[in-house]
Tab-separated table of C-alpha atoms in Angstrom:
chain	number	residue	atom	x	y	z
B	683	MET	CA	0.000	0.000	0.000
B	684	GLU	CA	1.174	3.518	-0.763
B	685	LEU	CA	-0.145	6.968	0.099
B	686	ASN	CA	-0.350	9.679	-2.535
B	687	GLU	CA	-1.238	13.345	-2.097
B	688	PRO	CA	-2.286	14.805	-5.452
B	689	ARG	CA	-2.734	18.550	-5.621
B	690	GLU	CA	-5.982	18.048	-7.469
B	691	LEU	CA	-8.057	14.912	-7.877
B	692	GLY	CA	-9.024	15.503	-11.497
B	693	ALA	CA	-10.270	12.261	-13.040
B	694	ARG	CA	-9.796	10.446	-9.713
B	695	ALA	CA	-12.704	12.364	-8.203
B	696	ALA	CA	-15.152	9.801	-9.595
B	697	GLU	CA	-13.243	7.004	-7.816
B	698	VAL	CA	-13.382	8.851	-4.516
B	699	LEU	CA	-17.115	9.493	-4.877
B	700	ALA	CA	-17.710	5.824	-5.680
B	701	LEU	CA	-15.676	4.819	-2.637
B	702	ALA	CA	-17.698	7.172	-0.434
B	703	ALA	CA	-20.972	5.688	-1.738
B	704	GLU	CA	-19.711	2.141	-1.088
B	705	VAL	CA	-18.726	3.016	2.476
B	706	ALA	CA	-22.071	4.726	3.174
B	707	ALA	CA	-23.987	1.695	1.878
B	708	ALA	CA	-21.958	-0.679	4.067
B	709	ASP	CA	-22.034	1.407	7.266
B	710	GLY	CA	-25.472	3.003	7.041
B	711	VAL	CA	-23.912	6.430	7.590
B	712	GLU	CA	-21.921	8.787	5.383
B	713	ALA	CA	-18.187	8.635	6.109
B	714	LEU	CA	-17.606	11.924	4.268
B	715	SER	CA	-19.654	15.044	4.949
B	716	GLU	CA	-21.404	17.139	2.347
B	717	GLN	CA	-18.647	19.780	2.390
B	718	THR	CA	-15.964	17.125	1.877
B	719	LEU	CA	-17.875	15.650	-1.054
B	720	LEU	CA	-18.365	19.121	-2.527
B	721	ASP	CA	-14.611	19.678	-2.307
B	722	VAL	CA	-14.201	16.460	-4.297
B	723	ARG	CA	-16.949	17.079	-6.830
B	724	SER	CA	-16.919	20.880	-7.243
B	725	PRO	CA	-13.736	22.220	-5.616
B	726	VAL	CA	-13.725	25.910	-4.729
B	727	ARG	CA	-11.247	25.770	-1.826
B	728	SER	CA	-7.728	24.506	-1.331
B	729	VAL	CA	-7.871	21.212	0.603
B	730	ARG	CA	-5.432	18.364	1.099
B	731	HIS	CA	-6.218	14.985	-0.497
B	732	VAL	CA	-4.664	11.697	0.645
B	733	LEU	CA	-5.175	8.529	-1.405
B	734	ALA	CA	-4.340	5.037	-0.108
B	735	GLU	CA	-3.700	2.717	-3.058
B	736	ALA	CA	-2.445	-0.766	-3.893
B	737	GLY	CA	-2.086	-2.213	-7.372
B	738	GLY	CA	-4.105	0.604	-8.885
B	739	GLU	CA	-7.027	0.058	-6.474
B	740	LEU	CA	-8.229	2.915	-4.276
B	741	LEU	CA	-8.277	1.487	-0.741
B	742	GLY	CA	-9.122	4.635	1.161
B	743	TYR	CA	-9.321	8.392	1.043
B	744	ALA	CA	-8.782	11.238	3.490
B	745	GLN	CA	-9.280	14.974	3.165
B	746	VAL	CA	-7.918	17.770	5.342
B	747	GLN	CA	-9.765	21.078	5.311
B	748	PRO	CA	-8.030	24.280	6.436
B	749	GLY	CA	-8.881	25.779	9.807
B	750	ASP	CA	-7.573	26.413	13.278
B	751	PRO	CA	-7.208	23.574	13.875
B	752	ALA	CA	-7.672	21.870	10.533
B	753	SER	CA	-10.459	19.304	10.159
B	754	ALA	CA	-10.155	15.895	8.511
B	755	GLU	CA	-12.335	12.981	7.434
B	756	LEU	CA	-11.380	9.565	6.101
B	757	ALA	CA	-13.024	6.537	4.523
B	758	VAL	CA	-11.730	2.995	3.966
B	759	ARG	CA	-13.142	0.539	1.452
B	760	PRO	CA	-15.137	-2.063	3.444
B	761	SER	CA	-13.341	-5.043	1.861
B	762	ARG	CA	-9.947	-3.551	2.794
B	763	ARG	CA	-10.527	-2.860	6.476
B	764	ARG	CA	-8.475	-4.275	9.361
B	765	ALA	CA	-5.362	-4.109	7.203
B	766	GLY	CA	-3.877	-0.862	8.512
B	767	VAL	CA	-5.377	1.418	5.852
B	768	GLY	CA	-7.347	3.530	8.323
B	769	ARG	CA	-4.383	3.977	10.654
B	770	ALA	CA	-2.099	4.909	7.742
B	771	LEU	CA	-4.556	7.587	6.580
B	772	LEU	CA	-5.005	8.843	10.140
B	773	ASP	CA	-1.249	9.134	10.661
B	774	ALA	CA	-0.934	10.949	7.321
B	775	VAL	CA	-3.482	13.630	8.204
B	776	ARG	CA	-2.080	14.097	11.710
B	777	VAL	CA	1.278	15.437	10.499
B	778	GLU	CA	-0.335	18.805	11.314
B	779	PRO	CA	-2.673	19.773	14.197
B	780	VAL	CA	-6.019	18.386	13.101
B	781	SER	CA	-9.387	17.259	14.427
B	782	VAL	CA	-10.875	14.160	12.791
B	783	TRP	CA	-14.597	13.507	12.335
B	784	ALA	CA	-16.174	10.108	12.962
B	785	HIS	CA	-19.678	10.276	11.487
B	786	GLY	CA	-22.039	8.080	13.451
B	787	ASP	CA	-19.218	7.412	15.926
B	788	LEU	CA	-19.143	3.752	14.879
B	789	PRO	CA	-17.280	1.232	17.076
B	790	ALA	CA	-14.440	0.854	14.553
B	791	ALA	CA	-13.898	4.629	14.525
B	792	ARG	CA	-13.806	4.775	18.318
B	793	THR	CA	-11.302	1.914	18.408
B	794	LEU	CA	-9.063	3.626	15.847
B	795	ALA	CA	-9.197	6.924	17.741
B	796	ARG	CA	-8.319	5.289	21.050
B	797	ALA	CA	-5.437	3.363	19.499
B	798	ALA	CA	-4.061	6.664	18.191
B	799	GLY	CA	-4.374	8.310	21.612
B	800	MET	CA	-7.143	10.671	20.503
B	801	GLU	CA	-10.042	11.955	22.621
B	802	ALA	CA	-13.517	13.196	21.739
B	803	VAL	CA	-13.613	17.019	21.720
B	804	ARG	CA	-16.868	17.826	19.934
B	805	GLU	CA	-20.273	16.306	19.222
B	806	LEU	CA	-22.705	17.066	16.421
B	807	ARG	CA	-26.143	15.591	17.005
B	808	ARG	CA	-28.576	14.541	14.301
B	809	MET	CA	-32.153	15.122	15.380
B	810	ALA	CA	-35.372	14.063	13.681
B	811	ARG	CA	-39.125	14.206	14.053
B	812	PRO	CA	-42.054	12.785	12.039
B	813	LEU	CA	-44.155	15.205	10.023
B	814	ALA	CA	-47.509	13.406	10.295
B	815	ALA	CA	-48.658	15.613	13.189
B	816	VAL	CA	-47.854	18.756	11.180
B	817	ARG	CA	-49.940	17.438	8.286
B	818	ASP	CA	-52.804	16.577	10.613
B	819	GLU	CA	-52.709	20.075	12.126
B	820	ALA	CA	-52.721	21.659	8.676
B	821	ALA	CA	-55.675	19.512	7.599
B	822	SER	CA	-57.589	20.418	10.766
B	823	ASP	CA	-56.881	24.120	10.253
B	824	ALA	CA	-57.935	23.878	6.608
B	825	ALA	CA	-61.213	22.262	7.627
B	826	THR	CA	-61.820	25.014	10.185
B	827	ASP	CA	-61.002	27.684	7.593
B	828	ALA	CA	-63.364	26.052	5.107
B	829	ALA	CA	-66.157	26.087	7.656
B	830	ASP	CA	-65.448	29.727	8.487
B	831	ALA	CA	-65.433	30.590	4.780
B	832	ASP	CA	-68.844	28.986	4.347
B	833	ASP	CA	-70.129	31.150	7.202
B	834	HIS	CA	-68.447	34.357	6.084
B	835	ASP	CA	-68.027	33.887	2.320
B	836	ASP	CA	-64.267	34.484	2.680
B	837	ALA	CA	-61.394	32.917	0.718
B	838	VAL	CA	-59.726	29.878	2.317
B	839	PRO	CA	-56.073	30.526	3.320
B	840	ASP	CA	-53.310	28.186	2.175
B	841	ALA	CA	-53.355	25.326	4.704
B	842	ARG	CA	-49.570	25.024	4.750
B	843	SER	CA	-49.164	28.512	6.198
B	844	ARG	CA	-51.301	27.932	9.285
B	845	PRO	CA	-48.900	25.878	11.498
B	846	ALA	CA	-46.231	28.566	11.133
B	847	GLY	CA	-48.587	31.358	12.171
B	848	PRO	CA	-47.952	35.005	11.279
B	849	ALA	CA	-44.413	36.364	11.117
B	850	PRO	CA	-43.240	38.475	14.073
B	851	ALA	CA	-44.411	42.067	13.904
B	852	GLY	CA	-42.537	44.227	11.406
B	853	VAL	CA	-40.896	41.277	9.640
B	854	VAL	CA	-41.261	40.321	5.974
B	855	VAL	CA	-40.374	36.758	4.943
B	856	GLU	CA	-39.271	36.309	1.310
B	857	THR	CA	-37.791	33.456	-0.699
B	858	PHE	CA	-34.177	33.543	-1.852
B	859	ARG	CA	-33.421	35.084	-5.262
B	860	PRO	CA	-30.431	33.381	-6.948
B	861	GLY	CA	-28.056	35.906	-8.443
B	862	ARG	CA	-29.219	38.676	-6.107
B	863	ASP	CA	-29.248	37.477	-2.507
B	864	GLU	CA	-25.937	35.634	-2.193
B	865	GLU	CA	-23.975	38.454	-0.568
B	866	ASP	CA	-26.829	39.225	1.821
B	867	TRP	CA	-27.155	35.588	2.910
B	868	VAL	CA	-23.397	35.116	3.394
B	869	ARG	CA	-23.174	38.298	5.483
B	870	LEU	CA	-26.047	37.157	7.712
B	871	ASN	CA	-24.648	33.627	7.988
B	872	ALA	CA	-21.231	34.929	9.030
B	873	ARG	CA	-22.764	37.075	11.792
B	874	ALA	CA	-25.063	34.325	13.031
B	875	PHE	CA	-22.303	31.688	13.068
B	876	ALA	CA	-19.314	33.862	13.948
B	877	ALA	CA	-18.098	31.304	16.502
B	878	HIS	CA	-18.863	28.233	14.384
B	879	PRO	CA	-15.708	26.599	12.940
B	880	GLU	CA	-17.298	25.583	9.608
B	881	GLN	CA	-20.626	27.314	8.987
B	882	GLY	CA	-19.378	30.788	9.799
B	883	ARG	CA	-16.663	30.574	7.134
B	884	MET	CA	-18.973	29.927	4.190
B	885	THR	CA	-18.287	32.153	1.197
B	886	VAL	CA	-20.311	33.185	-1.832
B	887	ALA	CA	-18.370	30.548	-3.809
B	888	ASP	CA	-19.415	27.900	-1.258
B	889	LEU	CA	-23.031	29.013	-1.558
B	890	ARG	CA	-22.957	28.942	-5.351
B	891	ALA	CA	-21.467	25.438	-5.300
B	892	ARG	CA	-24.544	24.342	-3.371
B	893	GLU	CA	-26.812	26.217	-5.760
B	894	ALA	CA	-25.390	23.973	-8.511
B	895	GLU	CA	-26.415	20.787	-6.651
B	896	ASP	CA	-29.514	18.935	-7.868
B	897	TRP	CA	-31.210	19.318	-4.477
B	898	PHE	CA	-31.004	23.127	-4.322
B	899	ASP	CA	-34.441	24.777	-4.346
B	900	PRO	CA	-34.637	28.543	-3.695
B	901	THR	CA	-38.329	28.263	-2.755
B	902	VAL	CA	-37.315	26.591	0.518
B	903	LEU	CA	-34.649	29.138	1.420
B	904	TRP	CA	-36.349	32.003	3.217
B	905	LEU	CA	-34.951	35.386	4.258
B	906	ALA	CA	-36.600	37.412	7.019
B	907	ARG	CA	-36.201	41.174	6.672
B	908	PRO	CA	-37.362	44.142	8.756
B	909	GLY	CA	-38.859	45.506	5.541
B	910	PRO	CA	-38.827	44.944	1.741
B	911	GLY	CA	-35.281	45.353	0.415
B	912	ALA	CA	-33.710	45.621	3.889
B	913	PRO	CA	-30.757	43.367	4.820
B	914	ALA	CA	-31.860	39.957	6.077
B	915	VAL	CA	-31.872	39.427	9.844
B	916	ALA	CA	-32.739	35.719	9.771
B	917	SER	CA	-32.900	32.869	7.288
B	918	MET	CA	-34.120	29.296	7.033
B	919	TRP	CA	-32.740	26.876	4.457
B	920	VAL	CA	-34.370	23.484	3.843
B	921	LYS	CA	-32.625	20.712	1.920
B	922	VAL	CA	-34.718	18.093	0.141
B	923	VAL	CA	-32.786	15.517	-1.882
B	924	PRO	CA	-34.837	14.338	-4.903
B	925	GLY	CA	-36.309	10.891	-4.296
B	926	GLU	CA	-35.923	10.974	-0.508
B	927	ASP	CA	-38.831	11.174	1.943
B	928	ALA	CA	-37.010	13.295	4.542
B	929	GLY	CA	-36.237	16.993	4.521
B	930	GLU	CA	-33.421	18.657	6.441
B	931	ILE	CA	-33.435	21.963	8.269
B	932	TYR	CA	-30.144	22.702	6.592
B	933	ALA	CA	-29.277	26.072	8.098
B	934	LEU	CA	-31.192	28.353	10.451
B	935	ALA	CA	-29.489	31.698	11.034
B	936	VAL	CA	-30.583	34.594	13.216
B	937	ASP	CA	-28.536	37.784	13.422
B	938	PRO	CA	-27.352	38.351	17.020
B	939	GLY	CA	-29.046	41.753	16.989
B	940	ALA	CA	-32.403	40.192	16.088
B	941	GLN	CA	-32.459	37.371	18.627
B	942	GLY	CA	-35.284	37.148	21.122
B	943	ARG	CA	-37.965	38.150	18.604
B	944	GLY	CA	-39.248	34.657	17.826
B	945	LEU	CA	-37.718	34.549	14.348
B	946	GLY	CA	-36.075	31.152	14.818
B	947	GLY	CA	-39.251	29.508	16.061
B	948	HIS	CA	-41.367	31.050	13.310
B	949	LEU	CA	-38.979	29.994	10.550
B	950	THR	CA	-38.724	26.475	12.010
B	951	ARG	CA	-42.508	26.093	11.988
B	952	LEU	CA	-42.603	27.500	8.453
B	953	ALA	CA	-40.058	24.895	7.330
B	954	LEU	CA	-41.936	22.048	9.015
B	955	ALA	CA	-45.220	23.147	7.444
B	956	GLU	CA	-43.666	23.323	3.973
B	957	MET	CA	-42.004	19.905	4.308
B	958	ALA	CA	-45.291	18.375	5.478
B	959	ALA	CA	-47.181	20.032	2.623
B	960	ARG	CA	-44.744	18.447	0.160
B	961	GLY	CA	-45.556	15.000	1.513
B	962	LEU	CA	-42.252	14.364	3.288
B	963	ARG	CA	-42.394	11.945	6.202
B	964	THR	CA	-39.534	13.133	8.397
B	965	ALA	CA	-37.698	16.350	9.248
B	966	THR	CA	-34.046	16.203	10.289
B	967	LEU	CA	-31.375	18.654	11.411
B	968	TYR	CA	-27.899	18.832	12.933
B	969	VAL	CA	-27.070	20.740	16.111
B	970	GLU	CA	-23.930	21.111	18.211
B	971	GLY	CA	-23.987	18.792	21.203
B	972	ASP	CA	-23.088	21.592	23.624
B	973	ASN	CA	-25.689	24.032	22.259
B	974	VAL	CA	-28.209	23.340	24.987
B	975	ALA	CA	-30.473	26.279	24.093
B	976	ALA	CA	-30.818	25.200	20.459
B	977	ARG	CA	-31.392	21.577	21.425
B	978	ARG	CA	-34.185	22.581	23.787
B	979	THR	CA	-35.773	24.733	21.085
B	980	TYR	CA	-35.814	21.793	18.680
B	981	GLU	CA	-37.006	19.391	21.377
B	982	ARG	CA	-39.994	21.689	21.951
B	983	GLU	CA	-40.764	21.258	18.242
B	984	GLY	CA	-40.762	17.456	18.648
B	985	PHE	CA	-37.192	16.621	17.583
B	986	VAL	CA	-35.232	13.817	19.264
B	987	CYS	CA	-31.573	12.798	18.865
B	988	VAL	CA	-31.155	9.833	16.497
B	989	ALA	CA	-27.380	9.813	15.828
B	990	THR	CA	-24.162	11.534	16.899
B	991	ASP	CA	-21.067	12.571	14.961
B	992	VAL	CA	-17.921	12.926	17.074
B	993	GLN	CA	-14.753	14.872	16.420
B	994	TYR	CA	-11.545	13.467	17.851
B	995	ARG	CA	-8.246	15.227	18.509
């Protein structure tokens, strides 16, 4: 086995993506995060690639993303495990100060981390809730509205808007406009996630790379403004992968100066109502393990923890 560090993956990107898909199918959890896969498929940043190979076969892959400290992820072909590939990749990425993600914190990852003398330093929790109750509430509200309309000869409101309720006073909620709102969203995101090691560093190029993905839908990316044309003070981004029956609360951002106004709760209910209206069965999201306030907010909306990603150092 040999380790190679190409400056760019080029034609080898397809091999890495195939390896990642094979690992995810075998483990039931993605070994490489969305950002890592984007840096393979549509690179816009300078990252470090490490390939483990033998006889022309790709045995494993690792990527190091810049930061302070840097962050790394690795994946080993299932048929080539327990042969030192994972440890070789781990040693290769640790030539610099780095934190390494273990998605799903599987037993093999914990064993590898312990053998390397690493300790858990961060948790990212995946939370989920069913959407059936949201659909039932919308149907009940629609029936009530229909009855009221019969009595008052009024138009029936869109049922999907009822669970979210009205926006906080003085706030206008609009959908994202590709080609016009990128700078505004990135500015808001940077303020909302100033202390976040990954989310707060997103650039316009990072955003546009996601806009090029087949799942991107600007109608489920909302911006809350204090008035038409004003800079956004909050946003909600929902990710729905074509063919899947779950939707993800992908990014919820509230400007520090606009916190305490109920924007996060309103946008969360808006997202849940829209996902339910589209027939999705489950809503998911990721939240930092030590963000107790956010976890409690989501728990109040019916979310429970279903998996944990752990970062080791």
